[in-house]
mmCIF file of C-alpha atoms in Angstrom:
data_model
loop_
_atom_site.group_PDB
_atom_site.id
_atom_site.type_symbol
_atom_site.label_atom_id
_atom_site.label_comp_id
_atom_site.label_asym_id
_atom_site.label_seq_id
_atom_site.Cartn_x
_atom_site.Cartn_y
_atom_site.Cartn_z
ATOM 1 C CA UNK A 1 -27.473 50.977 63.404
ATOM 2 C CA UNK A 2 -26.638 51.903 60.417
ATOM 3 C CA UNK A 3 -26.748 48.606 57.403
ATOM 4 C CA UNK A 4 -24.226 47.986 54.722
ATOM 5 C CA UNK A 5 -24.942 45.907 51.945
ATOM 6 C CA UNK A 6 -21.854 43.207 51.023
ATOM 7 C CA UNK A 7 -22.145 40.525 48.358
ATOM 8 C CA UNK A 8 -22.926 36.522 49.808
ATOM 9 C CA UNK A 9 -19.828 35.079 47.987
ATOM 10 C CA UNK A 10 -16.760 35.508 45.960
ATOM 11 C CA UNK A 11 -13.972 33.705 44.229
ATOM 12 C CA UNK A 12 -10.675 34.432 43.456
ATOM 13 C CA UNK A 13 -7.706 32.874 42.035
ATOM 14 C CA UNK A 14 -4.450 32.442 44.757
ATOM 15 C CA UNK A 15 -1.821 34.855 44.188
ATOM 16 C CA UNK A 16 -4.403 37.471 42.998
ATOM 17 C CA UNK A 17 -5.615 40.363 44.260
ATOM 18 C CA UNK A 18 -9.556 40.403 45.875
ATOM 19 C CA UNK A 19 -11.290 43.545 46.265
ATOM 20 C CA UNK A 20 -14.220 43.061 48.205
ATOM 21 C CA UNK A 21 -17.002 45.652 48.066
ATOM 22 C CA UNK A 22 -19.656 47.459 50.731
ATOM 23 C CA UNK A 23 -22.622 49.826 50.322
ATOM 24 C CA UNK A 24 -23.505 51.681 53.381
ATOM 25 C CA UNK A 25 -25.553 54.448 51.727
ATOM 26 C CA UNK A 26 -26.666 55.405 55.282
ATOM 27 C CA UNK A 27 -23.618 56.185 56.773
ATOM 28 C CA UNK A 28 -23.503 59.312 59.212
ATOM 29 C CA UNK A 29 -20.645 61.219 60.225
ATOM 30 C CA UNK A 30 -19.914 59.606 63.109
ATOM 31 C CA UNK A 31 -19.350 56.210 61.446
ATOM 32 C CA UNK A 32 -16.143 54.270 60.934
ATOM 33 C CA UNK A 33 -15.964 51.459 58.655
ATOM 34 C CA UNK A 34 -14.489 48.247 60.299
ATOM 35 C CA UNK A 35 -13.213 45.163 58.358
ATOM 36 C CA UNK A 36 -13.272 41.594 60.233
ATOM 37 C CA UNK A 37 -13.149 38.354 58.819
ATOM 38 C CA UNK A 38 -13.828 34.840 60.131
ATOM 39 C CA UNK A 39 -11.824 32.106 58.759
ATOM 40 C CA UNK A 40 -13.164 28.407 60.021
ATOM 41 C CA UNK A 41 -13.839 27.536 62.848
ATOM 42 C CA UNK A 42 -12.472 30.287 64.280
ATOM 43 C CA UNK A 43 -13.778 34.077 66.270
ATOM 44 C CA UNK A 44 -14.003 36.887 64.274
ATOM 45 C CA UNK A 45 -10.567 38.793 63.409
ATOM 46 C CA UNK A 46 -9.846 42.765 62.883
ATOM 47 C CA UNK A 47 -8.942 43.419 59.845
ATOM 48 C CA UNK A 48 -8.578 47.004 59.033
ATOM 49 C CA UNK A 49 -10.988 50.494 59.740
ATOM 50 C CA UNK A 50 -11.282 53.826 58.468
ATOM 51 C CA UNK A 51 -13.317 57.385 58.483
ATOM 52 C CA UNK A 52 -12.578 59.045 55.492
ATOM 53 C CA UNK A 53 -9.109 58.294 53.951
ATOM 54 C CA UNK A 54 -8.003 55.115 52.383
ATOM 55 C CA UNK A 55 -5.751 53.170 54.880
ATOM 56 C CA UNK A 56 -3.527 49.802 54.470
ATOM 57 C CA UNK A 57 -1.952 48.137 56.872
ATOM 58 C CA UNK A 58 0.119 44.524 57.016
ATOM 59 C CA UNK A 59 -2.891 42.442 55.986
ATOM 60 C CA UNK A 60 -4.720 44.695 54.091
ATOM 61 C CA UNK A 61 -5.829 48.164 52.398
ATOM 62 C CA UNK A 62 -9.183 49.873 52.666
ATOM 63 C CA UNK A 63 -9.858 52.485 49.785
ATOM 64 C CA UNK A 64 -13.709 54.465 50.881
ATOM 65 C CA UNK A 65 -15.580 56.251 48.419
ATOM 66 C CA UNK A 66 -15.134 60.239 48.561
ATOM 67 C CA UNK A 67 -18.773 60.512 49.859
ATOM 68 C CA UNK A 68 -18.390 57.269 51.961
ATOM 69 C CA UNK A 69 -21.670 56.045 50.778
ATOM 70 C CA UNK A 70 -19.131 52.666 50.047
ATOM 71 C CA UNK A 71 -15.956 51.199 50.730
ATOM 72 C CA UNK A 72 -13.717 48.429 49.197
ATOM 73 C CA UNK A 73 -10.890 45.808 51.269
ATOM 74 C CA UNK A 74 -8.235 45.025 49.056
ATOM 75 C CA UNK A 75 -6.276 41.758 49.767
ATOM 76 C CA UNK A 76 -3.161 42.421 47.477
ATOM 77 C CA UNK A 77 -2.289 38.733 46.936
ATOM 78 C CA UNK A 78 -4.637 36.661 47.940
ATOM 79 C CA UNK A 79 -3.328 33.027 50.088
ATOM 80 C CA UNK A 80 -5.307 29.563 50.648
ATOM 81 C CA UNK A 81 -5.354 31.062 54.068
ATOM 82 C CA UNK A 82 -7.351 34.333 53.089
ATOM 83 C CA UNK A 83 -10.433 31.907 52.702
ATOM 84 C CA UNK A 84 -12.891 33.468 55.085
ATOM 85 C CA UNK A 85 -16.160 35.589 55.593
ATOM 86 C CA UNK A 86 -15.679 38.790 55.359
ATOM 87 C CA UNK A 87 -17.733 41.407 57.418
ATOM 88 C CA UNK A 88 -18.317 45.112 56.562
ATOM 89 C CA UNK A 89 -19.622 46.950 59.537
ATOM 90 C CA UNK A 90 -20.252 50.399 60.610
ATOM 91 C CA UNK A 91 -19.038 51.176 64.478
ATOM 92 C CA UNK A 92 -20.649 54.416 65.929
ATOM 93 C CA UNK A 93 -18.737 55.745 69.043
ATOM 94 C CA UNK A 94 -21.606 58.284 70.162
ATOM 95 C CA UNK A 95 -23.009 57.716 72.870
ATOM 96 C CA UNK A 96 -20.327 55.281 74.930
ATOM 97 C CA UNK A 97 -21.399 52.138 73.045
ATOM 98 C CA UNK A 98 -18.837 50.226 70.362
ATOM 99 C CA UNK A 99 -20.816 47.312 69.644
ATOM 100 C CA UNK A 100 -19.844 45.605 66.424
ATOM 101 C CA UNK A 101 -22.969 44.618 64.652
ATOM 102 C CA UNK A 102 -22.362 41.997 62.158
ATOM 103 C CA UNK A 103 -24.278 41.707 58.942
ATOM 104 C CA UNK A 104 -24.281 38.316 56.827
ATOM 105 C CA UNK A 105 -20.651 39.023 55.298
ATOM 106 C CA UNK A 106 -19.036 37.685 52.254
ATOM 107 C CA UNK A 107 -17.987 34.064 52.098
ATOM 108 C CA UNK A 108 -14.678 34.466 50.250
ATOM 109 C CA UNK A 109 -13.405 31.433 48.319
ATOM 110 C CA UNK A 110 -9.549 30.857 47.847
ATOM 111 C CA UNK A 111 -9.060 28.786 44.633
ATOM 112 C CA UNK A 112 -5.440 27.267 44.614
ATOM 113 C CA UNK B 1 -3.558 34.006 69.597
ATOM 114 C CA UNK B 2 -6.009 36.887 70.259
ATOM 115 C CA UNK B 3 -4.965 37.001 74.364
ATOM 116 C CA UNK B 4 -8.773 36.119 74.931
ATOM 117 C CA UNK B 5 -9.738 32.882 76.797
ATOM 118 C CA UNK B 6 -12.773 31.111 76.973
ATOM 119 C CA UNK B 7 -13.781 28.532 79.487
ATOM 120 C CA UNK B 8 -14.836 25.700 78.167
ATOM 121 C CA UNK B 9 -14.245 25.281 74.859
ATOM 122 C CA UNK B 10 -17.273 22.747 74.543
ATOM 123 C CA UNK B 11 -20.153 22.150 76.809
ATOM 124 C CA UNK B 12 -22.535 19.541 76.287
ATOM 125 C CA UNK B 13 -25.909 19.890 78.847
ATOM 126 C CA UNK B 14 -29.609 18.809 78.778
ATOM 127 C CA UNK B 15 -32.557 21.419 78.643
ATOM 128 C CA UNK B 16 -33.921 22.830 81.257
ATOM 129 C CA UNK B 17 -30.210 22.829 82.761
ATOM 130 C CA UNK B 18 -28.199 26.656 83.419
ATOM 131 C CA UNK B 19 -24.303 26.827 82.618
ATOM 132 C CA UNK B 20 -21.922 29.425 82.864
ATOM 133 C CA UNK B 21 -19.404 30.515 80.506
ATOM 134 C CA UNK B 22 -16.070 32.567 81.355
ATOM 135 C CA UNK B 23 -14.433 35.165 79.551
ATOM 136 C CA UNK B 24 -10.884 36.704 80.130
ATOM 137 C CA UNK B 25 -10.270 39.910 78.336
ATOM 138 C CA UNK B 26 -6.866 40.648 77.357
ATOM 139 C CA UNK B 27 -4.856 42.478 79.578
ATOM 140 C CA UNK B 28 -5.782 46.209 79.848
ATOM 141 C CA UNK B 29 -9.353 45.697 78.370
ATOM 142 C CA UNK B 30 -11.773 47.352 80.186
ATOM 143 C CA UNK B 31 -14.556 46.338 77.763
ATOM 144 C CA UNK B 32 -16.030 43.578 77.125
ATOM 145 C CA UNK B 33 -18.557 41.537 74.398
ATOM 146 C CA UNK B 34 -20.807 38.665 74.289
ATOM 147 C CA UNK B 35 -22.102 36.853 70.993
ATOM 148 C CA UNK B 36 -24.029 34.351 69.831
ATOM 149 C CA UNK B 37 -23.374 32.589 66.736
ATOM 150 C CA UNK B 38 -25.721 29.532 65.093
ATOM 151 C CA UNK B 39 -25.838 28.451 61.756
ATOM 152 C CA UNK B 40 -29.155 30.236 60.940
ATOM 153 C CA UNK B 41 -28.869 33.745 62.215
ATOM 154 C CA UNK B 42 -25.222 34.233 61.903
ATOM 155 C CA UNK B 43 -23.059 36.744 65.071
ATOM 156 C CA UNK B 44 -25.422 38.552 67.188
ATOM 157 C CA UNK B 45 -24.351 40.730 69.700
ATOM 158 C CA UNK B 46 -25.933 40.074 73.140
ATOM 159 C CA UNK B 47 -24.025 42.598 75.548
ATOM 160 C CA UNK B 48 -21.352 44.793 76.508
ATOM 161 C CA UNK B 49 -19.795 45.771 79.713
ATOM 162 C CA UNK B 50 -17.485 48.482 80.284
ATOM 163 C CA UNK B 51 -14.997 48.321 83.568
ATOM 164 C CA UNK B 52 -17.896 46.742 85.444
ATOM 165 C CA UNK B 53 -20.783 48.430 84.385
ATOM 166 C CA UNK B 54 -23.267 47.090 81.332
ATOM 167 C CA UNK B 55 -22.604 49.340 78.662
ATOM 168 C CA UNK B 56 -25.077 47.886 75.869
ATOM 169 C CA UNK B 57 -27.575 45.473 75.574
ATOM 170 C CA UNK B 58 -28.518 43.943 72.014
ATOM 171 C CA UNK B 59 -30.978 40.578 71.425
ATOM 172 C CA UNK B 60 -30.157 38.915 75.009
ATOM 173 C CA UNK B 61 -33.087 36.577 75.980
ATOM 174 C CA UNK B 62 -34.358 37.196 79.284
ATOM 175 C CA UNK B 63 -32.875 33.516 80.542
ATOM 176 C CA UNK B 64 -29.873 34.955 80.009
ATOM 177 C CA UNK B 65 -27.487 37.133 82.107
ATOM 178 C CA UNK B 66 -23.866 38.627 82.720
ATOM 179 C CA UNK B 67 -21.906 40.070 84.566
ATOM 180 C CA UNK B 68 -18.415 41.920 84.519
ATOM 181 C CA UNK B 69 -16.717 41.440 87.686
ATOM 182 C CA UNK B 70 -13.714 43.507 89.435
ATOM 183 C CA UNK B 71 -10.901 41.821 87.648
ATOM 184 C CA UNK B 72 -12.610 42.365 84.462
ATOM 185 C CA UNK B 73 -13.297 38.607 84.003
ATOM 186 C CA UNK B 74 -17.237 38.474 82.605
ATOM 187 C CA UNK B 75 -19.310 35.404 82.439
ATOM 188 C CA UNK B 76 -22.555 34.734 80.852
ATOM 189 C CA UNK B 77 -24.880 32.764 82.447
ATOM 190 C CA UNK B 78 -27.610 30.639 80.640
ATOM 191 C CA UNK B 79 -30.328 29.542 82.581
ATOM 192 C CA UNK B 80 -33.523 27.019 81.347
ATOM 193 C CA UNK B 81 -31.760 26.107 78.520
ATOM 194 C CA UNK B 82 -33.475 25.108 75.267
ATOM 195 C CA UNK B 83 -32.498 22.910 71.929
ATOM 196 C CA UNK B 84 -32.524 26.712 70.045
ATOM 197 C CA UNK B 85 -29.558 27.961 72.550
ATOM 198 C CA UNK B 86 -27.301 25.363 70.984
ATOM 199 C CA UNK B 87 -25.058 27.559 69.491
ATOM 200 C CA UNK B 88 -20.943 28.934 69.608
ATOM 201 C CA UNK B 89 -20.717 31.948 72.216
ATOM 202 C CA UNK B 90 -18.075 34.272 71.114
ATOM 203 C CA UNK B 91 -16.277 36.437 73.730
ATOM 204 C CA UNK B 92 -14.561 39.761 72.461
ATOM 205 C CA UNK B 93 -12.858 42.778 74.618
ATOM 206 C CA UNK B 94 -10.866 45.885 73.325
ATOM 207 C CA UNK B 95 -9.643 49.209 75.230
ATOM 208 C CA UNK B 96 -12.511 51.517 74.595
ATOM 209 C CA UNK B 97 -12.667 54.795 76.366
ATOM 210 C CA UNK B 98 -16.051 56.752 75.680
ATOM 211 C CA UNK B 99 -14.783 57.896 72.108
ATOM 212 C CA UNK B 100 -11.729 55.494 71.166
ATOM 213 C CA UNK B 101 -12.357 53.540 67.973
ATOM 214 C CA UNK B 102 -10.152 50.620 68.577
ATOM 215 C CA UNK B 103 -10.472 47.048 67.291
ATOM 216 C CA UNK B 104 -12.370 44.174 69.608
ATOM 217 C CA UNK B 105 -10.444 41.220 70.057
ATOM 218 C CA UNK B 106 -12.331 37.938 69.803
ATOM 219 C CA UNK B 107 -11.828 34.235 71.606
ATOM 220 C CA UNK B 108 -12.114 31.220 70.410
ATOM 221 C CA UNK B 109 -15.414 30.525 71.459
ATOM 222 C CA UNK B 110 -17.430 28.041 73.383
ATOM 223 C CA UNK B 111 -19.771 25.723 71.601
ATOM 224 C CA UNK B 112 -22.924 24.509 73.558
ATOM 225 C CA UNK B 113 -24.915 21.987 72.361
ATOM 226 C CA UNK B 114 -28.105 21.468 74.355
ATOM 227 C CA UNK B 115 -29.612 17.512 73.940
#
């Protein structure tokens, strides 16, 4: 499976926007970039994915690199509630497995 | 709420014991997940059936088994159980044909703690 690389931790202000980063230098083809986050206590939550062209949606936006060697989740204005880990992964559909492998994520801290 | 239930939400049990833990995908689902999650090594994926059938197989210990049955309920099934297995066990299911990206929907989880 391919890796990405995420930072351990970040902090951001309430009502601010978070852009969270992810190297995945490896990527093939055949890799889309899925966003989940983890708030406390909690399972793991979709968040957003994409191939090749940036993509929002109601919780976030997803802007990938032109040779999608990284990618970056926006949260537009960040809430108490967007404190969370945050996990970059790559999902490969070849070969009629979808497993979502989970790397060590990004603790995201929510200051108020 | 996700539309995936675990059974139970907490189990407490003694080593050497076996326990089983249920999963209900959400409706339509024909796939579905199994993690483990402890504080040291973080979600790893253990194994995926597809509409019965194991689909993929990641770091499952040989104690441990599952099954998908025909109402696409899945259980995992923990046998000889060891301090180390103490851990949350995270359920997930999502559509999933043989080349549909779509997201996994997770439960809430069932923590075992082995004394």
């Amino acid at each position: 499976d391919a890796k990405t690389t995420q930072p351990n931790s970040m902090e951001s202000n309430e009502e601010e926007p978070v852009h969270l980063p992810c190297n995945h230098s490896t990527i093939s083809g055949t890799d889309y970039i899925h966003w989940y986050r983890q708030l406390p206590s909690q399972g793991p939550e979709y968040v957003i994915h994409g191939l090749t062209s940036n993509v929002n949606n109601r919780m976030a936006s997803l802007a990938i690199a032109e040779d999608r060697k990284s990618s970056t989740l926006i949260l537009h204005r960040a809430t108490l509630r967007d404190a969370a880990v945050y996990y970059c992964i790559l999902r490969d559909v070849r070969g009629g497995s979808e497993k979502l492998v989970f790397g060590k994520g990004t603790k995201l801290t929510v200051n108020p | 709420d996700s539309g995936v239930t675990q059974t139970p939400k907490h189990l407490i049990t003694a080593t050497g014991q076996r326990v089983t833990l249920r999963c209900s995908p959400r409706s339509g689902d024909l796939s579905v997940y199994w993690y483990q999650q402890s504080l040291d090594q973080g979600l790893q994926f253990l194994i995926q059936y597809y509409n019965g059938e194991e689909r993929a197989k990641g770091n499952i210990l040989e104690r441990f088994s599952a099954q998908q049955f025909p109402d696409l309920h899945s259980e995992l099934n923990l046998s000889s159980l060891e301090l180390g297995d103490s851990a949350l066990y995270f359920c997930a299911s999502s559509v999933n044909g043989a080349s549909l990206v779509t997201e996994a929907f997770f439960g809430q989880g069932t923590r075992l703690t082995v004394v």
